[in-house]
XYZ file of C-alpha atoms in Angstrom:
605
model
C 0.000 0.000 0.000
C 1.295 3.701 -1.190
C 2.575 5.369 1.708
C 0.806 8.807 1.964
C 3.136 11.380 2.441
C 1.824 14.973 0.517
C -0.540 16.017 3.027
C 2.601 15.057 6.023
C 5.378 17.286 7.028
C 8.383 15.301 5.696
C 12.220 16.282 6.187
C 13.357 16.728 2.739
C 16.710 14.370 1.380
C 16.507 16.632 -1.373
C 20.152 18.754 -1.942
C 23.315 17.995 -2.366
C 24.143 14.553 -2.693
C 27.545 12.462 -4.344
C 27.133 10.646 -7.735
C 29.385 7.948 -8.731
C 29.021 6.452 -12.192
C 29.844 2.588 -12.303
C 30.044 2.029 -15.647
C 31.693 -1.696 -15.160
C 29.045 -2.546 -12.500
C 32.301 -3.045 -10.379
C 31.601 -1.218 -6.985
C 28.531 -3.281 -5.680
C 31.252 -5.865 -4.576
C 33.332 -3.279 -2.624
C 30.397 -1.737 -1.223
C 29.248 -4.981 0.030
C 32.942 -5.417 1.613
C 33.699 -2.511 2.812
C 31.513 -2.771 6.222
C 33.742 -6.132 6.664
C 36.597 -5.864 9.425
C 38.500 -8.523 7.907
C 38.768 -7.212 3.962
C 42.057 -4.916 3.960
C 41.799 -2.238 1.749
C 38.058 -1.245 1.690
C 37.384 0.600 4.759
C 38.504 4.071 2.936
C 35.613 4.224 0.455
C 33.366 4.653 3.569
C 35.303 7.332 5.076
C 34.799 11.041 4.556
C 37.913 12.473 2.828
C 39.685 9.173 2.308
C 40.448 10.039 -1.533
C 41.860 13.503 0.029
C 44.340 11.234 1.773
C 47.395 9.176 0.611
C 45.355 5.957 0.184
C 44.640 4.385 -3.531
C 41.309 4.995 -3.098
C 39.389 4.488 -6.495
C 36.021 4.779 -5.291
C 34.554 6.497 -2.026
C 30.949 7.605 -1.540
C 32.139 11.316 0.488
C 33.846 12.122 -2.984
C 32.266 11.921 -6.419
C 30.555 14.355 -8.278
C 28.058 16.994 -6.609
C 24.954 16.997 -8.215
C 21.291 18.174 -6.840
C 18.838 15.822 -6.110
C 15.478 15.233 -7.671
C 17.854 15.638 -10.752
C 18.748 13.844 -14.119
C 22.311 13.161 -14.213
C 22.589 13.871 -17.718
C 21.796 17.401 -17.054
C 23.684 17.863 -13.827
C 26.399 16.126 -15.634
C 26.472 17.173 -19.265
C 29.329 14.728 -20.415
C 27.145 12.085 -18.997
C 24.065 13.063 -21.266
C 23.931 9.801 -22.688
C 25.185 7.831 -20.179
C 23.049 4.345 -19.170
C 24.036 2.152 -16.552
C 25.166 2.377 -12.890
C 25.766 5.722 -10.462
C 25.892 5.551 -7.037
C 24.216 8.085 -5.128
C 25.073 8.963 -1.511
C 23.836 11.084 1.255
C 24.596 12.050 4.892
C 21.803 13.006 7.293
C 21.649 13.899 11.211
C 18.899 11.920 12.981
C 18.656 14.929 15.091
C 17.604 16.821 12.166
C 13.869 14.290 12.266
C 11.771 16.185 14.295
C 9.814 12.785 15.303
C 8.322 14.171 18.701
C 5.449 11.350 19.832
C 6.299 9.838 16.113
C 7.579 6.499 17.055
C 7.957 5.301 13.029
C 10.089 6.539 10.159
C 9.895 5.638 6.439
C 12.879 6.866 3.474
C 10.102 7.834 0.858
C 11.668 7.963 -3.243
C 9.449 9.842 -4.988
C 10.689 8.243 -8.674
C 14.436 6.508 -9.600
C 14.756 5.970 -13.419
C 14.901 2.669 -13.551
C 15.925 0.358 -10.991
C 16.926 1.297 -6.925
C 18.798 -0.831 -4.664
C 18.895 1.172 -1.093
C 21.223 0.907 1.793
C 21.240 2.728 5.420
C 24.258 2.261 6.990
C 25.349 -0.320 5.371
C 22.176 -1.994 6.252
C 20.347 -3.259 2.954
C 16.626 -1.936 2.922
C 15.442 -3.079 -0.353
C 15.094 -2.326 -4.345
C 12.306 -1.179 -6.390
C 12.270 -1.451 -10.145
C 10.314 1.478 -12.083
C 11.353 4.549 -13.342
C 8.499 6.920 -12.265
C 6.460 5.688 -9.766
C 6.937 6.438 -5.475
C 8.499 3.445 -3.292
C 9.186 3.650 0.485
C 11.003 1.712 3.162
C 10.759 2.166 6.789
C 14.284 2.714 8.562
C 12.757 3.029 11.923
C 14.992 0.286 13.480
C 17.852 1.516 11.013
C 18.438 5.152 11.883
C 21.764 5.693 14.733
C 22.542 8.681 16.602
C 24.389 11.459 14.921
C 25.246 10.785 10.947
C 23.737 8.106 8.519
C 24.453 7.068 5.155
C 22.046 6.783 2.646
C 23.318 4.751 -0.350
C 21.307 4.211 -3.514
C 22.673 2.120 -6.852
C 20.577 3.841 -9.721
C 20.173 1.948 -12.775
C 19.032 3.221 -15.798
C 19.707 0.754 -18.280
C 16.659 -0.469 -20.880
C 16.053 -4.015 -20.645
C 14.044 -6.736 -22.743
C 11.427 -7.346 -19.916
C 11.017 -3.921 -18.579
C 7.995 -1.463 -18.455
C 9.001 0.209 -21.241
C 10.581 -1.948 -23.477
C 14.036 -0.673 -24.675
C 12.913 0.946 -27.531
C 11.224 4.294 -26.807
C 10.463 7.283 -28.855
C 11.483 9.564 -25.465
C 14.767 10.164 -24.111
C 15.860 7.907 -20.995
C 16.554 10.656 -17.973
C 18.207 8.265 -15.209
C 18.720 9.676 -11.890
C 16.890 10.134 -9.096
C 14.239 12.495 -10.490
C 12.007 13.071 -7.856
C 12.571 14.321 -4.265
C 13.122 12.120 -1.377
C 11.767 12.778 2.001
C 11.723 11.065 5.793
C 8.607 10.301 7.076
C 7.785 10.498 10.906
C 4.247 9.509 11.739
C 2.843 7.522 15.057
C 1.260 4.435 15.530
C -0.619 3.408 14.766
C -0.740 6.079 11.799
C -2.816 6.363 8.317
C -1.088 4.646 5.385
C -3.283 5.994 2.885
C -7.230 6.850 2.395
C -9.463 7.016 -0.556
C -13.102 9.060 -0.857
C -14.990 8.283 -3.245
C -18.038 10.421 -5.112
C -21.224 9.167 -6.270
C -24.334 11.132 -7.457
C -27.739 9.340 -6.541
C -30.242 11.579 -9.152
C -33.064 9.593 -7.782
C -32.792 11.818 -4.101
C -30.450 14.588 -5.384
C -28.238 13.028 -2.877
C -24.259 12.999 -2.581
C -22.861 9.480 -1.469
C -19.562 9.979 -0.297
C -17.650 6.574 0.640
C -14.248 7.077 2.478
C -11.828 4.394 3.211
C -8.430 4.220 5.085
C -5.816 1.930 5.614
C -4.407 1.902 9.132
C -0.859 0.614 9.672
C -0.412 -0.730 12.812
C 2.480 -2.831 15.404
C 5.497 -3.234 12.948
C 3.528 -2.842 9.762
C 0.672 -5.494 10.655
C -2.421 -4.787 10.775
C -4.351 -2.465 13.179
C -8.177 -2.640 13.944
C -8.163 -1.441 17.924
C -7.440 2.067 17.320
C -10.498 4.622 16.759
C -10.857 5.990 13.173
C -12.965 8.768 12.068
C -13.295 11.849 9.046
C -14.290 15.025 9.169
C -15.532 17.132 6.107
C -15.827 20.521 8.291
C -17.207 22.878 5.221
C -19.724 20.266 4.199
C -20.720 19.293 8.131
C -20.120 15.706 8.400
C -17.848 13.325 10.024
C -18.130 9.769 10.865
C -16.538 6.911 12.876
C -14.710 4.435 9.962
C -15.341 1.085 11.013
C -12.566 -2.010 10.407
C -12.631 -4.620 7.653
C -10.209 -6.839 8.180
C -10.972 -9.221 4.928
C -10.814 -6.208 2.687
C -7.035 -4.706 2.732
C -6.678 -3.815 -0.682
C -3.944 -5.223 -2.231
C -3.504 -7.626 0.985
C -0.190 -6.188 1.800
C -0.394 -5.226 5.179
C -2.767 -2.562 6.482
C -6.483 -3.088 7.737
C -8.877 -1.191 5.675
C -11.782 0.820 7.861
C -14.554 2.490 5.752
C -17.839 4.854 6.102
C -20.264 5.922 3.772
C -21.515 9.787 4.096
C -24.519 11.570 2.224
C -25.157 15.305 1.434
C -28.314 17.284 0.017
C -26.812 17.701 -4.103
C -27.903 21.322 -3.099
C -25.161 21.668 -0.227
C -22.034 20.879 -1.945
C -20.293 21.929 -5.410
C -18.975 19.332 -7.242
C -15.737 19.818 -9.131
C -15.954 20.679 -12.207
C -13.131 22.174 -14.554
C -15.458 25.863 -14.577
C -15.339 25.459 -10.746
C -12.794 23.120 -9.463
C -14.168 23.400 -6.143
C -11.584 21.328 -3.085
C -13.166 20.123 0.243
C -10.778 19.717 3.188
C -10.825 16.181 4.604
C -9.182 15.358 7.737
C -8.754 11.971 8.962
C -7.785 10.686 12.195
C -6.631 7.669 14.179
C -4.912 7.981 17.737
C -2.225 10.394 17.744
C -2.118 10.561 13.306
C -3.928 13.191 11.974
C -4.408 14.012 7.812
C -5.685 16.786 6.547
C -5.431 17.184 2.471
C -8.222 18.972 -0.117
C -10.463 16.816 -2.299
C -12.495 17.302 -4.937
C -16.148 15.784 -4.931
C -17.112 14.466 -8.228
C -18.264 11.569 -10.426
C -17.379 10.210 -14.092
C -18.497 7.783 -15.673
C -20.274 7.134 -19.509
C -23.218 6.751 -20.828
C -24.894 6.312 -24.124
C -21.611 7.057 -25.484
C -21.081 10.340 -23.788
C -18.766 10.930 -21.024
C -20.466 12.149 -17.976
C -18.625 14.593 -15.758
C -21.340 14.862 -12.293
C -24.258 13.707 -15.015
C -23.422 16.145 -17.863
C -21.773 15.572 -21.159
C -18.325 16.973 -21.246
C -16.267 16.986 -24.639
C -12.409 16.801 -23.339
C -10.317 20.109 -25.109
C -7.270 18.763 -24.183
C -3.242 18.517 -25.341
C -0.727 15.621 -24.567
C 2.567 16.342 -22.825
C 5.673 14.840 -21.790
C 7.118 15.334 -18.491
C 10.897 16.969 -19.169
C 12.097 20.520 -18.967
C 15.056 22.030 -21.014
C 18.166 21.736 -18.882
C 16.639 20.046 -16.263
C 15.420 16.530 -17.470
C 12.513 15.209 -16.095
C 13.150 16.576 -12.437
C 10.606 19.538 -13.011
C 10.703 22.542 -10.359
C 7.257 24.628 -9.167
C 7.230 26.984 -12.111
C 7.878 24.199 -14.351
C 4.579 23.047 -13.410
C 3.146 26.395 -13.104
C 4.206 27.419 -17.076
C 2.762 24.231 -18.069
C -1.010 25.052 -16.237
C -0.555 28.657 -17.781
C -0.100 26.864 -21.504
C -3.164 24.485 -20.715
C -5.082 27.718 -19.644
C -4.108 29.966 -22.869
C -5.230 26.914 -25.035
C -8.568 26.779 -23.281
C -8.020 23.519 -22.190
C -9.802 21.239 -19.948
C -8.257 18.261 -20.595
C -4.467 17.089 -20.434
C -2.726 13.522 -21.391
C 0.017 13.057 -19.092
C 2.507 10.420 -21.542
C 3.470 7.916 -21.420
C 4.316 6.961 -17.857
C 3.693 8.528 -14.620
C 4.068 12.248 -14.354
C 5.178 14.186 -10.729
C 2.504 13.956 -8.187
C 2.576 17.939 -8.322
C 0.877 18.131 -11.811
C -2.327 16.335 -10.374
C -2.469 17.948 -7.584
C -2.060 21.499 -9.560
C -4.876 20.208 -11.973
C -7.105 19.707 -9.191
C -6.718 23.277 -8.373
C -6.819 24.189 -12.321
C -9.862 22.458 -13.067
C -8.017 20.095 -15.521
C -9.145 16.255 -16.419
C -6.498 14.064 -16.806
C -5.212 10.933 -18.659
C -2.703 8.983 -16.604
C -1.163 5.972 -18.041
C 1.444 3.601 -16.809
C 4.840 2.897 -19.631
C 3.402 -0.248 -20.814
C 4.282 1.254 -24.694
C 4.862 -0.771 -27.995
C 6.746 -3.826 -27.361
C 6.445 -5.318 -23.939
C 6.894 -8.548 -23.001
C 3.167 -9.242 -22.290
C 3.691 -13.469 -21.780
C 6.251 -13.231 -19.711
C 4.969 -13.185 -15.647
C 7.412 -11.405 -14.262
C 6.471 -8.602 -16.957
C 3.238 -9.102 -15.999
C 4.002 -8.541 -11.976
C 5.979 -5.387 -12.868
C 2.647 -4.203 -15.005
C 0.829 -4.480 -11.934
C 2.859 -2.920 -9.469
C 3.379 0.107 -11.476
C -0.388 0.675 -12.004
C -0.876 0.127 -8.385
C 1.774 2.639 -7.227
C 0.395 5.295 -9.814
C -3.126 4.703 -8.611
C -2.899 4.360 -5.000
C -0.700 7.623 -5.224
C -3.493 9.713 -7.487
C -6.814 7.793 -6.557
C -7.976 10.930 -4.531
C -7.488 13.640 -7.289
C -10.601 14.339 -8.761
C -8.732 15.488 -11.503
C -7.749 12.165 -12.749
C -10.698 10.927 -14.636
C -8.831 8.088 -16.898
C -5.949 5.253 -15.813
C -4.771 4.151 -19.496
C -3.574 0.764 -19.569
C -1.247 0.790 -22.887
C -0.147 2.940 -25.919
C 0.393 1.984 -29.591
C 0.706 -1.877 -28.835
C -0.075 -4.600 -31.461
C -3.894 -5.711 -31.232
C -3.300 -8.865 -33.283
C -0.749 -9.933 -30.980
C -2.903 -13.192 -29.196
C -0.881 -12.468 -25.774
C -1.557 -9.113 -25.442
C -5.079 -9.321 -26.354
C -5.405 -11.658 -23.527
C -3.066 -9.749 -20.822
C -4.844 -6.543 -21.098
C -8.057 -7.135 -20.732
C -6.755 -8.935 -17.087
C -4.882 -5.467 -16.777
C -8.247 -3.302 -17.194
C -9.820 -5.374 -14.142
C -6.692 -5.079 -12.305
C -7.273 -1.624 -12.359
C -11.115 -1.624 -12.070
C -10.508 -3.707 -8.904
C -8.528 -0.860 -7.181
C -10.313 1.659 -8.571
C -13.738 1.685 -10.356
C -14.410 5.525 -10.032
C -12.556 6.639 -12.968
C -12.705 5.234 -16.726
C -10.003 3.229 -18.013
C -8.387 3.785 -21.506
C -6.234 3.179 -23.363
C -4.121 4.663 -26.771
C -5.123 2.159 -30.108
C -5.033 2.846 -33.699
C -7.997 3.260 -36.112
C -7.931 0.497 -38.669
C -8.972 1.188 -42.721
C -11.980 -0.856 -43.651
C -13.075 -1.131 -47.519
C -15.262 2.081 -46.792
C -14.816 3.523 -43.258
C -12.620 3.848 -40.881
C -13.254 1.916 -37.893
C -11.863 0.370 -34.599
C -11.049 -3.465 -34.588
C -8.956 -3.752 -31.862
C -10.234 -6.014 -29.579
C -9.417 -4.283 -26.945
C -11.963 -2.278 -27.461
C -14.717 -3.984 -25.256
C -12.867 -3.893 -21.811
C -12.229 0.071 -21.709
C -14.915 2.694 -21.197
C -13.353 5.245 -23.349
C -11.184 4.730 -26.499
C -7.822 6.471 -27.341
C -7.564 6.788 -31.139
C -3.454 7.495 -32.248
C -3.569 8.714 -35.736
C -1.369 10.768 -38.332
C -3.251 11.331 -41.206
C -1.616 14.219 -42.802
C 1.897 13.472 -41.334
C 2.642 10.067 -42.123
C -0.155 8.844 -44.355
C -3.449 9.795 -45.768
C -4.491 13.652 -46.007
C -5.160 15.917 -42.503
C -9.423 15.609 -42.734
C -9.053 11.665 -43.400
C -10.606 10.979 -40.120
C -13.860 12.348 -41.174
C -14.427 8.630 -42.842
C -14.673 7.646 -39.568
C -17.393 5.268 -38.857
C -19.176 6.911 -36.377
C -21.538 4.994 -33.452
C -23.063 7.844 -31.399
C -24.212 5.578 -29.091
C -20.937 3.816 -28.729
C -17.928 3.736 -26.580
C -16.864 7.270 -26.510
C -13.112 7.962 -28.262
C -10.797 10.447 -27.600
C -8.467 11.266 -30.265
C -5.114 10.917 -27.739
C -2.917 11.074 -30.492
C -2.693 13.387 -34.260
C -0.645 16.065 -35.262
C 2.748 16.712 -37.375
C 6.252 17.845 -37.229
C 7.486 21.681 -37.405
C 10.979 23.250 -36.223
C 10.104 26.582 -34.516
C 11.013 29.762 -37.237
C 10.934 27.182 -39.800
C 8.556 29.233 -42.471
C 6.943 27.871 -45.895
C 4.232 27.286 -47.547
C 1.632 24.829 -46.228
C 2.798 22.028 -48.389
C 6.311 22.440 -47.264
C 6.869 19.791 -44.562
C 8.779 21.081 -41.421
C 7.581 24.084 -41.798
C 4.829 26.072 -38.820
C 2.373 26.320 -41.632
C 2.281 22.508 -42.647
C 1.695 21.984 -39.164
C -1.235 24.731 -38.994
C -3.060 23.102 -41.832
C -2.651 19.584 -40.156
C -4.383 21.265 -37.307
C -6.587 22.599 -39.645
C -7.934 19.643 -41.173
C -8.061 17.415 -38.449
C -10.038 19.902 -36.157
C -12.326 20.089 -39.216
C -12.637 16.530 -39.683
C -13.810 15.756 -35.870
C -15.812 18.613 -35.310
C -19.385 16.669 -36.181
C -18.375 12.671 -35.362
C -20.603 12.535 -32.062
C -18.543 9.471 -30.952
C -15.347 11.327 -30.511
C -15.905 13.255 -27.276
C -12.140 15.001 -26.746
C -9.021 15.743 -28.501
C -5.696 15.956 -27.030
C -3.108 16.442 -29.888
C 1.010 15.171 -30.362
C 1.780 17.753 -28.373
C 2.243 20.247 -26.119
C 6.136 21.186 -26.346
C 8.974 19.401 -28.470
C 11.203 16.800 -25.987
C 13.693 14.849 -26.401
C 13.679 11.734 -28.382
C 16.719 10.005 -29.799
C 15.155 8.410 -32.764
C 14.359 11.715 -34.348
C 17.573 12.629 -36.067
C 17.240 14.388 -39.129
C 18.388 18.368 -40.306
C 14.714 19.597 -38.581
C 15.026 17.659 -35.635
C 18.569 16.563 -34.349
C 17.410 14.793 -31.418
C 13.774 16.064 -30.669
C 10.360 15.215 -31.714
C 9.053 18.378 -33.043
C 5.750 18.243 -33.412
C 5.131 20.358 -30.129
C 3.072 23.299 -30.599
C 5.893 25.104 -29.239
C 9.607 24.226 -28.860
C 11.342 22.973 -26.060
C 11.854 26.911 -25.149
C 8.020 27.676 -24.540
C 8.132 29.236 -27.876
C 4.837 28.825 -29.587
C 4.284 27.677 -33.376
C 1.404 28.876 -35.433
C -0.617 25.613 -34.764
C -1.055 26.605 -31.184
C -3.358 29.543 -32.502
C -5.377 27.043 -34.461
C -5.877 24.687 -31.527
C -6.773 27.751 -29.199
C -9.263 29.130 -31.782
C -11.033 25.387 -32.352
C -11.078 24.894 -28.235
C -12.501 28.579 -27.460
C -15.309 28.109 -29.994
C -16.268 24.761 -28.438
C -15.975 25.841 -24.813
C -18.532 28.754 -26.414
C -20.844 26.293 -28.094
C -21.134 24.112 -25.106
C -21.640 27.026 -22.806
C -24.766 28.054 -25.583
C -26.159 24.838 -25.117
C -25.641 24.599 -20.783
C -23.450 21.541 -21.662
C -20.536 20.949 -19.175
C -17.308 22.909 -20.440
């Protein structure tokens, strides 16, 4: 179970820290010496200044290279820009600096390592996690000593065959510790994480709000002795939770304890992305207290619309990587900010986050925005879908990303898989098992995922099978880039009463500055007249219900290497500099007059 830390006061890891890159994988076996008496020779790589002194000291963890933390080493590092494979990070840390009070537990929380994490306290080994963008946490209670410790961590960024991704991606691989890392101090027994819940019931204009929380108790076991209750104080209610013991989730560890709630429709405002209205909730059990802000708020479809609180809501929206020029993927507060002001200027309410697990920080800033999202896990072209262990890592990294985001109202769609091959037998069994998986955990939001549109002897039309196990369907399509002309997709065979799509993908290359006419590839206005056409061609097929263009800014991607690109996919609507292209103008003007024509007919907008 995610260990709930945003809402907490944390002591922050993040800082200075040593990097050492280990590109023959040779220092795991010293480091697993040195804290051995009886190995001559080692001792120095554990000792501040040791390299300072005259020892033949190759390797100590006191003396590599300074970098920040959350960072990408590639950027910190510049000849190391394309470097994949080992670093060892290390860190030094009071234990009078935890201000732990009456909090008798601690927890090391990594927000994301790109790709694999092998941790070590004081020479004590706490664990790995494997993942490049999802939160993992160990607790060090029974670890920490007086005065200094010595955080460790072996970063591995390498691609491999049976990862999730694959090793072929069309994004650049950041590794480093990316996101910040943070000591948690709570009681105990304390809350490990909690989950509300919105339902409408139209028949008694009532709001059913179910809240659930999972108490950690005695050394991680269960807990179901201690008092737990929740408080909505602007809405009036609170409640006593009551224990289920046979229902902990994901079975791994704490006791789940659950009310139900109900408020007159009348008394509350339910998010919406015209009023993205937060409620505080505060939960408590013994001495553990939570406070965080929550949206209240149900999707779902229906007659092949997509419902936001029981009104029909056509998604404006853009997809975006999660990278930053000069920084990598470890994005800072105005990073965040300029993207929300770019959403905002588009007229936006709708963003795909691609194609793995953004920072926690841009859900929690859509909440406040009044932005749907699309969240997906890096399950993307080729993976290994028959092998198990595959299959184990598929599920852990959609149950980190939605125990971590499963009280956002923001996030209205999980997405299960991008671009992968729907007449591959294995996968069209695996997925479908990976759409419960996720409905099992969390059956308030729609799941999704990106598939291609398939040319039929008249139409165009879906035949990925696929198809009947999500509630919404992500359409990836070029037509006017790589095939076919920009208003193609108006062949589209449209069901208005079908499963709603969402056009997650479309769009076309252009460098910023790069001027022609609009049959000139590369240039702004061949991208403006894809934009053009496409936003013609969808404008009447009732099916499609959102839009959320290839995308928001150019990134990084090292299969893109020709004169207009050199290293980056350019088909953002502005550069990796913020700087916009003339498509961006087109995509504003086609979202403003929608937003308008909704508002005309008292649709949601």
């Amino acid at each position: 179970m995610h260990l709930l830390t945003s809402p907490r006061e944390t002591v922050s890891l993040d800082g200075e820290w040593q990097a050492i890159p280990d590109q023959y994988e040779m220092f795991r076996e010293y480091f697993e010496d040195f804290t051995d008496d009886d190995v001559p020779g080692f001792d120095p790589i554990y000792e501040p200044n040791a390299s300072l002194e005259n020892d033949p000291v190759d390797f100590n963890i006191y003396d590599g290279y300074s970098v920040r933390v959350p960072s990408s080493w590639g950027e910190e590092i510049p000849e190391f820009r394309h470097y994949e494979g080992w670093v060892w990070y290390a860190k030094q840390f009071d234990r009078a600096d935890i201000q732990d009070g009456n909090r008798e537990r601690t927890f090391l929380r990594f927000g994301a390592v790109n790709y694999r994490a092998e941790v070590w306290l004081n020479g004590e080994r706490l664990g790995d996690h494997e993942g490049g963008f999802t939160p993992f946490s160990f607790e060090i209670t029974d670890r920490l000593v007086d005065g200094e410790n010595v955080l460790v961590v072996r970063v591995d960024n390498q691609r491999y065959e049976k990862g999730i991704p694959d090793p072929t991606t069309d994004w650049f691989n950041f590794g480093g510790i990316n996101r910040s890392v943070e000591l948690v101090t709570v009681p105990e027994p304390f809350v490990r994480n909690y989950k509300v819940e919105t339902t409408l019931s139209g028949g008694d204009d009532t709001v059913r709000i179910a809240v659930a929380a999972w108490i950690g108790g005695s050394g991680g076991d269960t807990d179901t002795g201690t008092p737990v209750s929740v408080t909505l104080p602007e809405l009036g209610l609170e409640a006593d939770l009551s224990s289920d013991a046979d229902a902990a989730g994901d079975a791994d560890g704490p006791t789940r304890y659950h009310a139900e709630l109900s408020v007159p429709t009348e008394d509350v405002t339910l998010w919406n992305p015209s009023d993205p209205r937060l409620y505080t909730v505060e939960l408590e059990c013994g001495d553990d207290r939570v406070e965080d802000r929550v949206g209240l708020r149900e999707i779902r479809v229906d007659d092949g619309d997509i419902l936001l609180n029981g009104e029909p809501i056509w998604l404006r929206g853009v997809s975006l990587h999660e990278e930053a020029a000069g920084k990598g993927r470890a994005l800072e507060a105005e990073d965040v900010e300029t993207r929300f002001r770019w959403l905002n200027e588009l007229g936006c309410n709708f963003a795909r986050l691609a194609h793995y697990p953004h920072t926690e920080a841009m859900a929690r800033t859509a909440d406040e925005e009044g932005i749907l999202l699309w969240e997906e896990v890096p399950a993307y072209w080729d993976v290994k879908f028959g092998d198990e262990t595959v299959q184990q890592l598929y599920r852990q990294q959609l149950r980190e990303l939605i125990q971590r985001d499963w009280n956002r109202a923001s996030v209205a769609l999980w997405s299960i898989a991008n671009e992968t091959d729907h007449t591959d037998e294995v996968r069209n069994e695996v997925l479908p098992e990976m759409a419960a998986f996720v409905r099992e955990r969390d059956d308030s939001r729609l799941v999704t995922a990106a598939c291609f549109v398939d040319e039929t002897d008249d139409r165009l039309a879906i035949r990925d099978p696929l198809a009947d196990d999500l509630d919404v369907i992500g359409i990836n399509e070029y037509y006017g880039w790589y095939y076919g002309d920009a208003e193609t997709m108006h062949e589209f065979r449209d069901d208005p009463t079908g499963t709603p799509v969402v056009i997650s993908e479309t769009g076309g290359g252009a460098k910023w500055g790069h001027h022609g006419d609009e049959d000139e590839r590369w240039t702004e206005e061949f991208q403006a007249a894809i934009y053009r056409g496409q936003t013609r061609a969808i404008a009447d097929i009732e099916q499609i219900s959102g839009l959320a263009p290839w995308i928001l800014f150019d990134f990084r991607a090292p299969l893109r290497q020709n004169e207009y690109q050199r290293g980056y996919n350019r088909k953002g609507l502005l550069d990796q500099y913020g700087r916009k292209k003339a498509a961006f103008s087109v995509l504003e003007r086609f979202y403003r007059a929608r937003k308008e024509n909704a508002a005309s007919d008292g649709r949601s907008s």
